[in-house]
Amino acid sequence: MVDVLRSGRLSLGPMVPRFEEGFAHRLGARFASAVSSGTAGLHLSLRAVGVNDGDEVITSPLSFVASANVIVYERATPVFVDIDPVTLNLRPDAVAAAVTERTTALLPVHIFGYPADVAALERLGLPIVEDACEALGAIHPDGTPVGARGHPAVFGFYANKQLVTGEGGMVTMDDAAIKERIDSERNQGRAPNMDWLDHDRLGFNYRLSDVACALGVAQLEQLDELLADRAGVAALYREALRDLDPELTLPCPDAGGAVRGWFVFVVQLPRGLARDAVIRALAERGIPSKPYMPAIHLMSFYRERFGHREGEFPVCEDVAARSVALPFFPRMTEGEVGQVAAALKSVLAGSATLS
Ligand SMILES: Cc1ncc(COP(=O)(O)O)c(C=O)c1O
């Protein structure tokens, strides 16, 4: 980091390929391209797999809004389908049923770091862009790290992620032509071998600076510990909340060889409980928590633009209405997790009086 500052090469310098090569190597992908955010990576990836005006892209309604917005950026239509009630990821059978002649890509999201069933989606034979923004460290049931299946897979490095560069992202892929296109479009449409200020296609400024890449390189060296710290906090939560199970739905445990890359600890409250009142009661006990995540199709922009309404995706809507993200950070102690668990237990025990 200090070397970068002293070098005067704060962008378009040597730290970018160093971070990219280290990241690709760590995941077992052929290539990686550093970009200014997860959103930028998703946008460039959709363009690189050929999404155009009027196309349809099938994706999950339970995600951060960016994964649907990038489809709209290209004037394509996000086609939402319902999620699996256990993993909270896209249901491959629902995806298959939604494919039309206008479907040009699938955009599965590894929500809350749990790997989506990409192997089943691959059998549909359509281009795939994986939203792995929350899933660094996750592993598919067949042992492949998320990000190493060959399709463009996009990671995010915003300040709450497993690896952070403030803002930033990375696309991994196996196809050299996709890497070439993403590298050009992130830099205003200039190919690496072109003259200064010559541009042969439309591009963007989606570059990641050398300063940010230096932060990334340093954290890659400690990634195992960073991931283990998060998994450790999740294990403490699971133990501390064990006696509330199944009244409270905890994040699904790893199953069938899949491994979650821990990002957040989201619980689903019992049905019929006023979530906002629970969040307020937790705040009164000094515990911050958030409703997380809302269903994208029910956000006002998506209702107005695409005419979405309640009742379209019942599993997603049920989960979105009951979900609460508890405090979760890598260095949380057993005592801190215990305080959250105790507060949650006391709120749920007194839930009859909540309003
Ligand atoms: C599922 C998902 N997709 C996309 C993004 C967008 O990433 P960024 O904020 O880096 O643009 C995020 C990050 O918050 C995310 O959680």
mmCIF file of C-alpha atoms and ligand atoms in Angstrom:
data_model
loop_
_atom_site.group_PDB
_atom_site.id
_atom_site.type_symbol
_atom_site.label_atom_id
_atom_site.label_comp_id
_atom_site.label_asym_id
_atom_site.label_seq_id
_atom_site.Cartn_x
_atom_site.Cartn_y
_atom_site.Cartn_z
ATOM 1 C CA MET A 1 0.000 0.000 0.000
ATOM 2 C CA VAL A 2 2.736 2.450 1.022
ATOM 3 C CA ASP A 3 4.764 1.281 -2.014
ATOM 4 C CA VAL A 4 1.864 2.167 -4.287
ATOM 5 C CA LEU A 5 1.524 5.627 -2.730
ATOM 6 C CA ARG A 6 5.292 6.219 -3.068
ATOM 7 C CA SER A 7 5.358 4.932 -6.671
ATOM 8 C CA GLY A 8 2.982 7.602 -7.945
ATOM 9 C CA ARG A 9 1.146 4.902 -9.991
ATOM 10 C CA LEU A 10 -2.200 5.183 -8.248
ATOM 11 C CA SER A 11 -4.199 3.662 -11.107
ATOM 12 C CA LEU A 12 -3.539 1.506 -14.208
ATOM 13 C CA GLY A 13 -0.333 0.321 -12.510
ATOM 14 C CA PRO A 14 1.170 -3.063 -11.622
ATOM 15 C CA MET A 15 -1.036 -3.775 -8.578
ATOM 16 C CA VAL A 16 -4.048 -4.439 -10.805
ATOM 17 C CA PRO A 17 -2.654 -7.551 -12.556
ATOM 18 C CA ARG A 18 -1.054 -8.650 -9.279
ATOM 19 C CA PHE A 19 -4.422 -8.618 -7.501
ATOM 20 C CA GLU A 20 -6.154 -10.234 -10.493
ATOM 21 C CA GLU A 21 -3.630 -13.039 -10.828
ATOM 22 C CA GLY A 22 -3.575 -13.699 -7.085
ATOM 23 C CA PHE A 23 -7.372 -13.781 -6.926
ATOM 24 C CA ALA A 24 -7.742 -16.091 -9.951
ATOM 25 C CA HIS A 25 -5.065 -18.388 -8.566
ATOM 26 C CA ARG A 26 -6.692 -18.522 -5.145
ATOM 27 C CA LEU A 27 -10.039 -19.581 -6.659
ATOM 28 C CA GLY A 28 -8.678 -21.802 -9.410
ATOM 29 C CA ALA A 29 -10.115 -19.636 -12.203
ATOM 30 C CA ARG A 30 -8.129 -18.976 -15.412
ATOM 31 C CA PHE A 31 -8.587 -15.208 -15.408
ATOM 32 C CA ALA A 32 -9.823 -12.361 -13.233
ATOM 33 C CA SER A 33 -10.594 -8.712 -13.969
ATOM 34 C CA ALA A 34 -10.653 -6.095 -11.207
ATOM 35 C CA VAL A 35 -13.497 -3.574 -11.449
ATOM 36 C CA SER A 36 -14.755 -0.613 -9.453
ATOM 37 C CA SER A 37 -17.673 -2.472 -7.801
ATOM 38 C CA GLY A 38 -19.656 -5.684 -7.838
ATOM 39 C CA THR A 39 -22.358 -3.844 -9.761
ATOM 40 C CA ALA A 40 -19.843 -2.783 -12.433
ATOM 41 C CA GLY A 41 -18.624 -6.389 -12.708
ATOM 42 C CA LEU A 42 -22.177 -7.706 -13.152
ATOM 43 C CA HIS A 43 -22.938 -5.067 -15.770
ATOM 44 C CA LEU A 44 -19.816 -5.785 -17.838
ATOM 45 C CA SER A 45 -20.344 -9.556 -17.505
ATOM 46 C CA LEU A 46 -23.898 -9.371 -18.846
ATOM 47 C CA ARG A 47 -22.658 -7.353 -21.827
ATOM 48 C CA ALA A 48 -19.815 -9.817 -22.370
ATOM 49 C CA VAL A 49 -22.160 -12.843 -22.551
ATOM 50 C CA GLY A 50 -24.285 -10.998 -25.114
ATOM 51 C CA VAL A 51 -27.287 -9.547 -23.263
ATOM 52 C CA ASN A 52 -28.983 -6.897 -25.394
ATOM 53 C CA ASP A 53 -31.987 -4.672 -25.708
ATOM 54 C CA GLY A 54 -35.258 -6.600 -25.299
ATOM 55 C CA ASP A 55 -33.661 -9.826 -23.994
ATOM 56 C CA GLU A 56 -34.783 -11.647 -20.857
ATOM 57 C CA VAL A 57 -32.440 -12.612 -18.030
ATOM 58 C CA ILE A 58 -33.714 -14.970 -15.336
ATOM 59 C CA THR A 59 -32.683 -14.061 -11.805
ATOM 60 C CA SER A 60 -33.625 -14.171 -8.135
ATOM 61 C CA PRO A 61 -36.030 -11.719 -6.497
ATOM 62 C CA LEU A 62 -34.254 -12.262 -3.148
ATOM 63 C CA SER A 63 -31.051 -10.321 -3.676
ATOM 64 C CA PHE A 64 -29.507 -6.911 -3.378
ATOM 65 C CA VAL A 65 -31.162 -4.694 -5.995
ATOM 66 C CA ALA A 66 -27.945 -4.382 -8.038
ATOM 67 C CA SER A 67 -28.311 -7.887 -9.502
ATOM 68 C CA ALA A 68 -31.581 -6.886 -11.188
ATOM 69 C CA ASN A 69 -30.592 -3.285 -11.947
ATOM 70 C CA VAL A 70 -27.694 -4.367 -14.175
ATOM 71 C CA ILE A 71 -30.178 -6.204 -16.412
ATOM 72 C CA VAL A 72 -32.230 -3.030 -16.758
ATOM 73 C CA TYR A 73 -29.047 -1.044 -17.596
ATOM 74 C CA GLU A 74 -28.909 -3.056 -20.836
ATOM 75 C CA ARG A 75 -32.629 -2.501 -21.515
ATOM 76 C CA ALA A 76 -33.266 -6.196 -20.979
ATOM 77 C CA THR A 77 -36.025 -7.544 -18.698
ATOM 78 C CA PRO A 78 -35.276 -9.217 -15.365
ATOM 79 C CA VAL A 79 -37.462 -12.327 -15.173
ATOM 80 C CA PHE A 80 -37.775 -13.288 -11.525
ATOM 81 C CA VAL A 81 -38.597 -16.822 -10.386
ATOM 82 C CA ASP A 82 -39.191 -18.103 -6.872
ATOM 83 C CA ILE A 83 -36.505 -19.393 -4.529
ATOM 84 C CA ASP A 84 -35.837 -22.566 -2.609
ATOM 85 C CA PRO A 85 -37.176 -22.178 0.968
ATOM 86 C CA VAL A 86 -34.061 -23.765 2.497
ATOM 87 C CA THR A 87 -31.089 -22.392 0.554
ATOM 88 C CA LEU A 88 -32.961 -19.171 -0.466
ATOM 89 C CA ASN A 89 -31.341 -19.483 -3.911
ATOM 90 C CA LEU A 90 -32.998 -19.828 -7.346
ATOM 91 C CA ARG A 91 -34.910 -23.081 -7.884
ATOM 92 C CA PRO A 92 -33.534 -24.686 -11.076
ATOM 93 C CA ASP A 93 -36.947 -26.204 -11.972
ATOM 94 C CA ALA A 94 -38.560 -22.755 -11.718
ATOM 95 C CA VAL A 95 -35.778 -21.328 -13.896
ATOM 96 C CA ALA A 96 -36.312 -24.048 -16.524
ATOM 97 C CA ALA A 97 -40.044 -23.290 -16.591
ATOM 98 C CA ALA A 98 -39.383 -19.567 -17.164
ATOM 99 C CA VAL A 99 -37.051 -19.949 -20.177
ATOM 100 C CA THR A 100 -38.442 -18.443 -23.406
ATOM 101 C CA GLU A 101 -36.940 -17.786 -26.844
ATOM 102 C CA ARG A 102 -35.945 -14.327 -25.528
ATOM 103 C CA THR A 103 -33.929 -15.688 -22.576
ATOM 104 C CA THR A 104 -30.274 -14.866 -23.237
ATOM 105 C CA ALA A 105 -28.722 -15.464 -19.823
ATOM 106 C CA LEU A 106 -29.262 -16.716 -16.287
ATOM 107 C CA LEU A 107 -28.092 -14.658 -13.320
ATOM 108 C CA PRO A 108 -28.068 -16.831 -10.185
ATOM 109 C CA VAL A 109 -27.169 -15.141 -6.893
ATOM 110 C CA HIS A 110 -25.286 -16.989 -4.138
ATOM 111 C CA ILE A 111 -27.397 -15.306 -1.526
ATOM 112 C CA PHE A 112 -25.942 -14.796 1.958
ATOM 113 C CA GLY A 113 -22.877 -16.702 0.711
ATOM 114 C CA TYR A 114 -24.632 -20.051 0.184
ATOM 115 C CA PRO A 115 -23.791 -21.583 -3.227
ATOM 116 C CA ALA A 116 -26.655 -21.649 -5.732
ATOM 117 C CA ASP A 117 -27.216 -24.866 -7.695
ATOM 118 C CA VAL A 118 -25.249 -23.705 -10.719
ATOM 119 C CA ALA A 119 -24.569 -27.291 -11.881
ATOM 120 C CA ALA A 120 -28.313 -27.746 -12.479
ATOM 121 C CA LEU A 121 -28.553 -24.383 -14.272
ATOM 122 C CA GLU A 122 -25.628 -25.339 -16.541
ATOM 123 C CA ARG A 123 -27.752 -28.199 -17.895
ATOM 124 C CA LEU A 124 -30.152 -25.623 -19.381
ATOM 125 C CA GLY A 125 -27.414 -24.659 -21.850
ATOM 126 C CA LEU A 126 -27.703 -20.870 -21.520
ATOM 127 C CA PRO A 127 -24.948 -18.357 -20.709
ATOM 128 C CA ILE A 128 -24.606 -17.826 -16.965
ATOM 129 C CA VAL A 129 -23.330 -14.850 -14.969
ATOM 130 C CA GLU A 130 -22.959 -15.659 -11.277
ATOM 131 C CA ASP A 131 -23.563 -13.002 -8.646
ATOM 132 C CA ALA A 132 -20.999 -14.116 -6.086
ATOM 133 C CA CYS A 133 -20.798 -10.670 -4.438
ATOM 134 C CA GLU A 134 -21.655 -12.189 -1.045
ATOM 135 C CA ALA A 135 -19.961 -15.549 -1.564
ATOM 136 C CA LEU A 136 -16.186 -15.314 -1.421
ATOM 137 C CA GLY A 137 -14.969 -18.589 0.107
ATOM 138 C CA ALA A 138 -18.089 -20.588 -0.828
ATOM 139 C CA ILE A 139 -17.690 -24.043 -2.387
ATOM 140 C CA HIS A 140 -20.099 -25.982 -4.619
ATOM 141 C CA PRO A 141 -21.141 -29.531 -3.634
ATOM 142 C CA ASP A 142 -18.736 -30.990 -6.246
ATOM 143 C CA GLY A 143 -15.810 -29.230 -4.552
ATOM 144 C CA THR A 144 -15.450 -26.406 -7.119
ATOM 145 C CA PRO A 145 -14.964 -23.017 -5.458
ATOM 146 C CA VAL A 146 -17.684 -20.498 -6.307
ATOM 147 C CA GLY A 147 -16.123 -18.438 -9.085
ATOM 148 C CA ALA A 148 -14.238 -21.342 -10.684
ATOM 149 C CA ARG A 149 -16.875 -22.906 -12.922
ATOM 150 C CA GLY A 150 -15.766 -20.928 -15.955
ATOM 151 C CA HIS A 151 -18.752 -18.558 -16.316
ATOM 152 C CA PRO A 152 -18.159 -14.955 -15.372
ATOM 153 C CA ALA A 153 -18.629 -14.816 -11.579
ATOM 154 C CA VAL A 154 -18.661 -11.481 -9.821
ATOM 155 C CA PHE A 155 -17.367 -10.679 -6.330
ATOM 156 C CA GLY A 156 -17.837 -7.464 -4.368
ATOM 157 C CA PHE A 157 -15.377 -5.779 -2.009
ATOM 158 C CA TYR A 158 -17.596 -3.129 -0.418
ATOM 159 C CA ALA A 159 -16.742 -2.430 3.215
ATOM 160 C CA ASN A 160 -18.995 -5.160 4.708
ATOM 161 C CA LYS A 161 -17.656 -8.011 2.543
ATOM 162 C CA GLN A 162 -15.251 -10.877 3.312
ATOM 163 C CA LEU A 163 -12.441 -9.021 1.495
ATOM 164 C CA VAL A 164 -12.718 -5.241 1.371
ATOM 165 C CA THR A 165 -11.215 -2.493 -0.749
ATOM 166 C CA GLY A 166 -13.734 0.181 0.305
ATOM 167 C CA GLU A 167 -15.485 -0.110 -3.042
ATOM 168 C CA GLY A 168 -14.442 -2.671 -5.623
ATOM 169 C CA GLY A 169 -15.142 -5.938 -7.339
ATOM 170 C CA MET A 170 -13.641 -8.798 -9.339
ATOM 171 C CA VAL A 171 -14.915 -10.918 -12.218
ATOM 172 C CA THR A 172 -13.457 -14.420 -12.624
ATOM 173 C CA MET A 173 -13.798 -16.345 -15.889
ATOM 174 C CA ASP A 174 -12.181 -19.004 -18.078
ATOM 175 C CA ASP A 175 -12.782 -17.392 -21.468
ATOM 176 C CA ALA A 176 -9.953 -15.146 -22.699
ATOM 177 C CA ALA A 177 -12.310 -13.257 -25.039
ATOM 178 C CA ILE A 178 -14.598 -12.352 -22.115
ATOM 179 C CA LYS A 179 -11.612 -11.116 -20.108
ATOM 180 C CA GLU A 180 -10.434 -9.048 -23.071
ATOM 181 C CA ARG A 181 -13.860 -7.436 -23.501
ATOM 182 C CA ILE A 182 -14.316 -6.702 -19.791
ATOM 183 C CA ASP A 183 -10.811 -5.223 -19.512
ATOM 184 C CA SER A 184 -11.511 -2.955 -22.457
ATOM 185 C CA GLU A 185 -15.008 -1.873 -21.405
ATOM 186 C CA ARG A 186 -13.944 -1.094 -17.838
ATOM 187 C CA ASN A 187 -11.438 1.360 -19.354
ATOM 188 C CA GLN A 188 -13.675 3.388 -21.710
ATOM 189 C CA GLY A 189 -13.445 0.802 -24.504
ATOM 190 C CA ARG A 190 -9.703 0.854 -25.010
ATOM 191 C CA ALA A 191 -8.012 -2.460 -25.825
ATOM 192 C CA PRO A 192 -4.738 -3.048 -23.924
ATOM 193 C CA ASN A 193 -2.699 -2.827 -27.165
ATOM 194 C CA MET A 194 -4.354 0.351 -28.445
ATOM 195 C CA ASP A 195 -2.841 3.778 -28.598
ATOM 196 C CA TRP A 196 -3.471 6.240 -25.815
ATOM 197 C CA LEU A 197 -6.954 7.725 -26.133
ATOM 198 C CA ASP A 198 -8.033 5.498 -29.002
ATOM 199 C CA HIS A 199 -11.247 3.611 -28.325
ATOM 200 C CA ASP A 200 -12.801 1.003 -30.580
ATOM 201 C CA ARG A 201 -15.989 0.327 -28.617
ATOM 202 C CA LEU A 202 -18.262 1.918 -26.055
ATOM 203 C CA GLY A 203 -16.845 1.659 -22.566
ATOM 204 C CA PHE A 204 -17.168 2.888 -19.005
ATOM 205 C CA ASN A 205 -14.909 4.008 -16.208
ATOM 206 C CA TYR A 206 -15.203 0.891 -14.073
ATOM 207 C CA ARG A 207 -11.498 0.669 -13.161
ATOM 208 C CA LEU A 208 -10.228 -0.321 -9.728
ATOM 209 C CA SER A 209 -7.324 1.810 -8.519
ATOM 210 C CA ASP A 210 -3.875 0.468 -7.630
ATOM 211 C CA VAL A 211 -4.443 1.689 -4.077
ATOM 212 C CA ALA A 212 -7.551 -0.498 -3.783
ATOM 213 C CA CYS A 213 -5.778 -3.432 -5.462
ATOM 214 C CA ALA A 214 -2.930 -3.171 -2.933
ATOM 215 C CA LEU A 215 -5.489 -3.527 -0.133
ATOM 216 C CA GLY A 216 -6.867 -6.567 -1.931
ATOM 217 C CA VAL A 217 -3.444 -8.176 -2.396
ATOM 218 C CA ALA A 218 -2.702 -7.790 1.322
ATOM 219 C CA GLN A 219 -6.015 -9.371 2.338
ATOM 220 C CA LEU A 220 -5.673 -12.257 -0.136
ATOM 221 C CA GLU A 221 -2.671 -13.346 1.912
ATOM 222 C CA GLN A 222 -4.882 -13.537 5.025
ATOM 223 C CA LEU A 223 -8.038 -14.758 3.358
ATOM 224 C CA ASP A 224 -8.122 -18.117 5.141
ATOM 225 C CA GLU A 225 -8.085 -16.396 8.525
ATOM 226 C CA LEU A 226 -10.633 -13.781 7.459
ATOM 227 C CA LEU A 227 -13.024 -16.518 6.316
ATOM 228 C CA ALA A 228 -12.370 -18.680 9.370
ATOM 229 C CA ASP A 229 -13.130 -15.748 11.717
ATOM 230 C CA ARG A 230 -16.523 -15.276 10.069
ATOM 231 C CA ALA A 231 -17.320 -18.984 10.119
ATOM 232 C CA GLY A 232 -16.351 -19.001 13.805
ATOM 233 C CA VAL A 233 -18.807 -16.195 14.628
ATOM 234 C CA ALA A 234 -21.551 -18.037 12.710
ATOM 235 C CA ALA A 235 -20.851 -21.195 14.749
ATOM 236 C CA LEU A 236 -21.133 -19.178 17.976
ATOM 237 C CA TYR A 237 -24.517 -17.835 16.829
ATOM 238 C CA ARG A 238 -25.770 -21.287 15.888
ATOM 239 C CA GLU A 239 -24.868 -22.592 19.339
ATOM 240 C CA ALA A 240 -26.275 -19.553 21.184
ATOM 241 C CA LEU A 241 -29.604 -19.679 19.295
ATOM 242 C CA ARG A 242 -29.944 -23.488 19.316
ATOM 243 C CA ASP A 243 -32.841 -23.556 21.788
ATOM 244 C CA LEU A 244 -34.861 -21.090 19.653
ATOM 245 C CA ASP A 245 -34.707 -23.490 16.681
ATOM 246 C CA PRO A 246 -37.110 -24.202 14.910
ATOM 247 C CA GLU A 247 -39.255 -21.273 16.157
ATOM 248 C CA LEU A 248 -36.558 -19.070 14.638
ATOM 249 C CA THR A 249 -35.254 -20.181 11.215
ATOM 250 C CA LEU A 250 -31.454 -20.056 11.196
ATOM 251 C CA PRO A 251 -29.321 -19.916 8.019
ATOM 252 C CA CYS A 252 -29.353 -23.396 6.471
ATOM 253 C CA PRO A 253 -26.395 -25.520 7.516
ATOM 254 C CA ASP A 254 -23.940 -26.640 4.824
ATOM 255 C CA ALA A 255 -25.348 -29.740 3.104
ATOM 256 C CA GLY A 256 -24.259 -32.246 0.463
ATOM 257 C CA GLY A 257 -20.678 -30.929 0.316
ATOM 258 C CA ALA A 258 -21.663 -27.268 -0.207
ATOM 259 C CA VAL A 259 -19.797 -24.721 1.924
ATOM 260 C CA ARG A 260 -21.132 -21.254 2.703
ATOM 261 C CA GLY A 261 -18.788 -18.244 2.518
ATOM 262 C CA TRP A 262 -20.086 -16.437 5.604
ATOM 263 C CA PHE A 263 -21.214 -12.875 4.898
ATOM 264 C CA VAL A 264 -24.166 -12.078 7.187
ATOM 265 C CA PHE A 265 -26.156 -13.934 9.837
ATOM 266 C CA VAL A 266 -29.796 -13.653 8.792
ATOM 267 C CA VAL A 267 -32.583 -15.289 10.802
ATOM 268 C CA GLN A 268 -36.244 -15.602 9.870
ATOM 269 C CA LEU A 269 -38.655 -14.664 12.648
ATOM 270 C CA PRO A 270 -41.707 -16.827 13.430
ATOM 271 C CA ARG A 271 -44.658 -16.115 11.093
ATOM 272 C CA GLY A 272 -47.157 -13.584 12.406
ATOM 273 C CA LEU A 273 -44.652 -11.605 14.450
ATOM 274 C CA ALA A 274 -44.326 -7.868 13.735
ATOM 275 C CA ARG A 275 -40.746 -7.664 12.482
ATOM 276 C CA ASP A 276 -40.406 -3.903 12.911
ATOM 277 C CA ALA A 277 -41.495 -4.215 16.534
ATOM 278 C CA VAL A 278 -38.877 -6.936 17.104
ATOM 279 C CA ILE A 279 -36.196 -4.709 15.543
ATOM 280 C CA ARG A 280 -37.301 -1.801 17.757
ATOM 281 C CA ALA A 281 -37.306 -3.982 20.882
ATOM 282 C CA LEU A 282 -33.798 -5.227 20.033
ATOM 283 C CA ALA A 283 -32.633 -1.621 19.546
ATOM 284 C CA GLU A 284 -34.043 -0.736 22.994
ATOM 285 C CA ARG A 285 -31.773 -3.459 24.361
ATOM 286 C CA GLY A 286 -28.781 -1.947 22.521
ATOM 287 C CA ILE A 287 -28.748 -4.465 19.649
ATOM 288 C CA PRO A 288 -28.794 -3.042 16.104
ATOM 289 C CA SER A 289 -30.465 -5.243 13.477
ATOM 290 C CA LYS A 290 -31.901 -4.712 10.002
ATOM 291 C CA PRO A 291 -34.785 -6.025 7.898
ATOM 292 C CA TYR A 292 -32.789 -7.888 5.220
ATOM 293 C CA MET A 293 -33.370 -8.498 2.366
ATOM 294 C CA PRO A 294 -36.477 -6.968 0.824
ATOM 295 C CA ALA A 295 -37.904 -8.657 -2.297
ATOM 296 C CA ILE A 296 -36.704 -6.787 -5.387
ATOM 297 C CA HIS A 297 -39.927 -7.206 -7.380
ATOM 298 C CA LEU A 298 -41.875 -5.381 -4.645
ATOM 299 C CA MET A 299 -39.607 -2.308 -4.651
ATOM 300 C CA SER A 300 -41.394 0.733 -6.048
ATOM 301 C CA PHE A 301 -39.218 1.050 -9.169
ATOM 302 C CA TYR A 302 -39.821 -2.596 -10.103
ATOM 303 C CA ARG A 303 -43.561 -2.397 -9.352
ATOM 304 C CA GLU A 304 -43.926 0.684 -11.500
ATOM 305 C CA ARG A 305 -41.659 -0.323 -14.378
ATOM 306 C CA PHE A 306 -42.650 -4.000 -14.654
ATOM 307 C CA GLY A 307 -46.053 -4.145 -12.909
ATOM 308 C CA HIS A 308 -45.013 -6.573 -10.172
ATOM 309 C CA ARG A 309 -47.387 -7.245 -7.289
ATOM 310 C CA GLU A 310 -47.554 -9.180 -4.006
ATOM 311 C CA GLY A 311 -48.227 -12.889 -4.379
ATOM 312 C CA GLU A 312 -46.040 -13.555 -7.426
ATOM 313 C CA PHE A 313 -43.204 -15.295 -5.584
ATOM 314 C CA PRO A 314 -44.665 -16.566 -2.299
ATOM 315 C CA VAL A 315 -41.526 -18.189 -0.879
ATOM 316 C CA CYS A 316 -39.396 -15.120 -1.524
ATOM 317 C CA GLU A 317 -42.050 -12.793 -0.109
ATOM 318 C CA ASP A 318 -42.472 -14.887 3.030
ATOM 319 C CA VAL A 319 -38.703 -15.021 3.645
ATOM 320 C CA ALA A 320 -38.220 -11.329 2.853
ATOM 321 C CA ALA A 321 -40.974 -10.335 5.292
ATOM 322 C CA ARG A 322 -39.515 -12.355 8.193
ATOM 323 C CA SER A 323 -35.767 -11.865 7.734
ATOM 324 C CA VAL A 324 -33.578 -9.940 10.133
ATOM 325 C CA ALA A 325 -29.810 -9.506 9.864
ATOM 326 C CA LEU A 326 -28.167 -9.729 13.271
ATOM 327 C CA PRO A 327 -24.893 -7.940 14.101
ATOM 328 C CA PHE A 328 -22.114 -9.911 12.395
ATOM 329 C CA PHE A 329 -18.456 -8.966 12.115
ATOM 330 C CA PRO A 330 -15.350 -11.136 12.006
ATOM 331 C CA ARG A 331 -13.916 -10.306 15.425
ATOM 332 C CA MET A 332 -17.196 -10.680 17.359
ATOM 333 C CA THR A 333 -16.591 -12.370 20.698
ATOM 334 C CA GLU A 334 -18.573 -15.165 22.309
ATOM 335 C CA GLY A 335 -19.768 -12.601 24.876
ATOM 336 C CA GLU A 336 -21.069 -10.245 22.185
ATOM 337 C CA VAL A 337 -22.867 -13.059 20.364
ATOM 338 C CA GLY A 338 -24.311 -14.118 23.729
ATOM 339 C CA GLN A 339 -25.675 -10.594 24.327
ATOM 340 C CA VAL A 340 -27.446 -10.608 20.954
ATOM 341 C CA ALA A 341 -28.866 -14.087 21.606
ATOM 342 C CA ALA A 342 -30.065 -13.123 25.094
ATOM 343 C CA ALA A 343 -31.759 -9.977 23.776
ATOM 344 C CA LEU A 344 -33.443 -11.909 20.967
ATOM 345 C CA LYS A 345 -34.670 -14.566 23.390
ATOM 346 C CA SER A 346 -36.110 -11.993 25.751
ATOM 347 C CA VAL A 347 -37.827 -10.151 22.870
ATOM 348 C CA LEU A 348 -39.323 -13.365 21.481
ATOM 349 C CA ALA A 349 -40.398 -14.508 24.950
ATOM 350 C CA GLY A 350 -42.285 -11.233 25.388
ATOM 351 C CA SER A 351 -43.499 -11.113 21.796
ATOM 352 C CA ALA A 352 -47.177 -11.230 22.795
ATOM 353 C CA THR A 353 -46.761 -7.667 24.073
ATOM 354 C CA LEU A 354 -44.998 -6.296 20.976
ATOM 355 C CA SER A 355 -46.794 -3.842 18.765
HETATM 356 C C1 LIG B 1 -25.977 -9.976 -3.917
HETATM 357 C C2 LIG B 1 -25.262 -8.699 -4.269
HETATM 358 N N1 LIG B 1 -25.174 -8.345 -5.565
HETATM 359 C C3 LIG B 1 -24.536 -7.230 -5.956
HETATM 360 C C4 LIG B 1 -23.958 -6.384 -5.027
HETATM 361 C C5 LIG B 1 -23.339 -5.127 -5.529
HETATM 362 O O1 LIG B 1 -22.015 -4.956 -5.170
HETATM 363 P P1 LIG B 1 -21.383 -3.479 -5.034
HETATM 364 O O2 LIG B 1 -22.015 -2.831 -3.857
HETATM 365 O O3 LIG B 1 -19.923 -3.749 -4.870
HETATM 366 O O4 LIG B 1 -21.670 -2.768 -6.313
HETATM 367 C C6 LIG B 1 -24.002 -6.716 -3.676
HETATM 368 C C7 LIG B 1 -23.335 -5.875 -2.678
HETATM 369 O O5 LIG B 1 -23.738 -5.223 -1.838
HETATM 370 C C8 LIG B 1 -24.702 -7.887 -3.271
HETATM 371 O O6 LIG B 1 -24.827 -8.210 -1.977
#
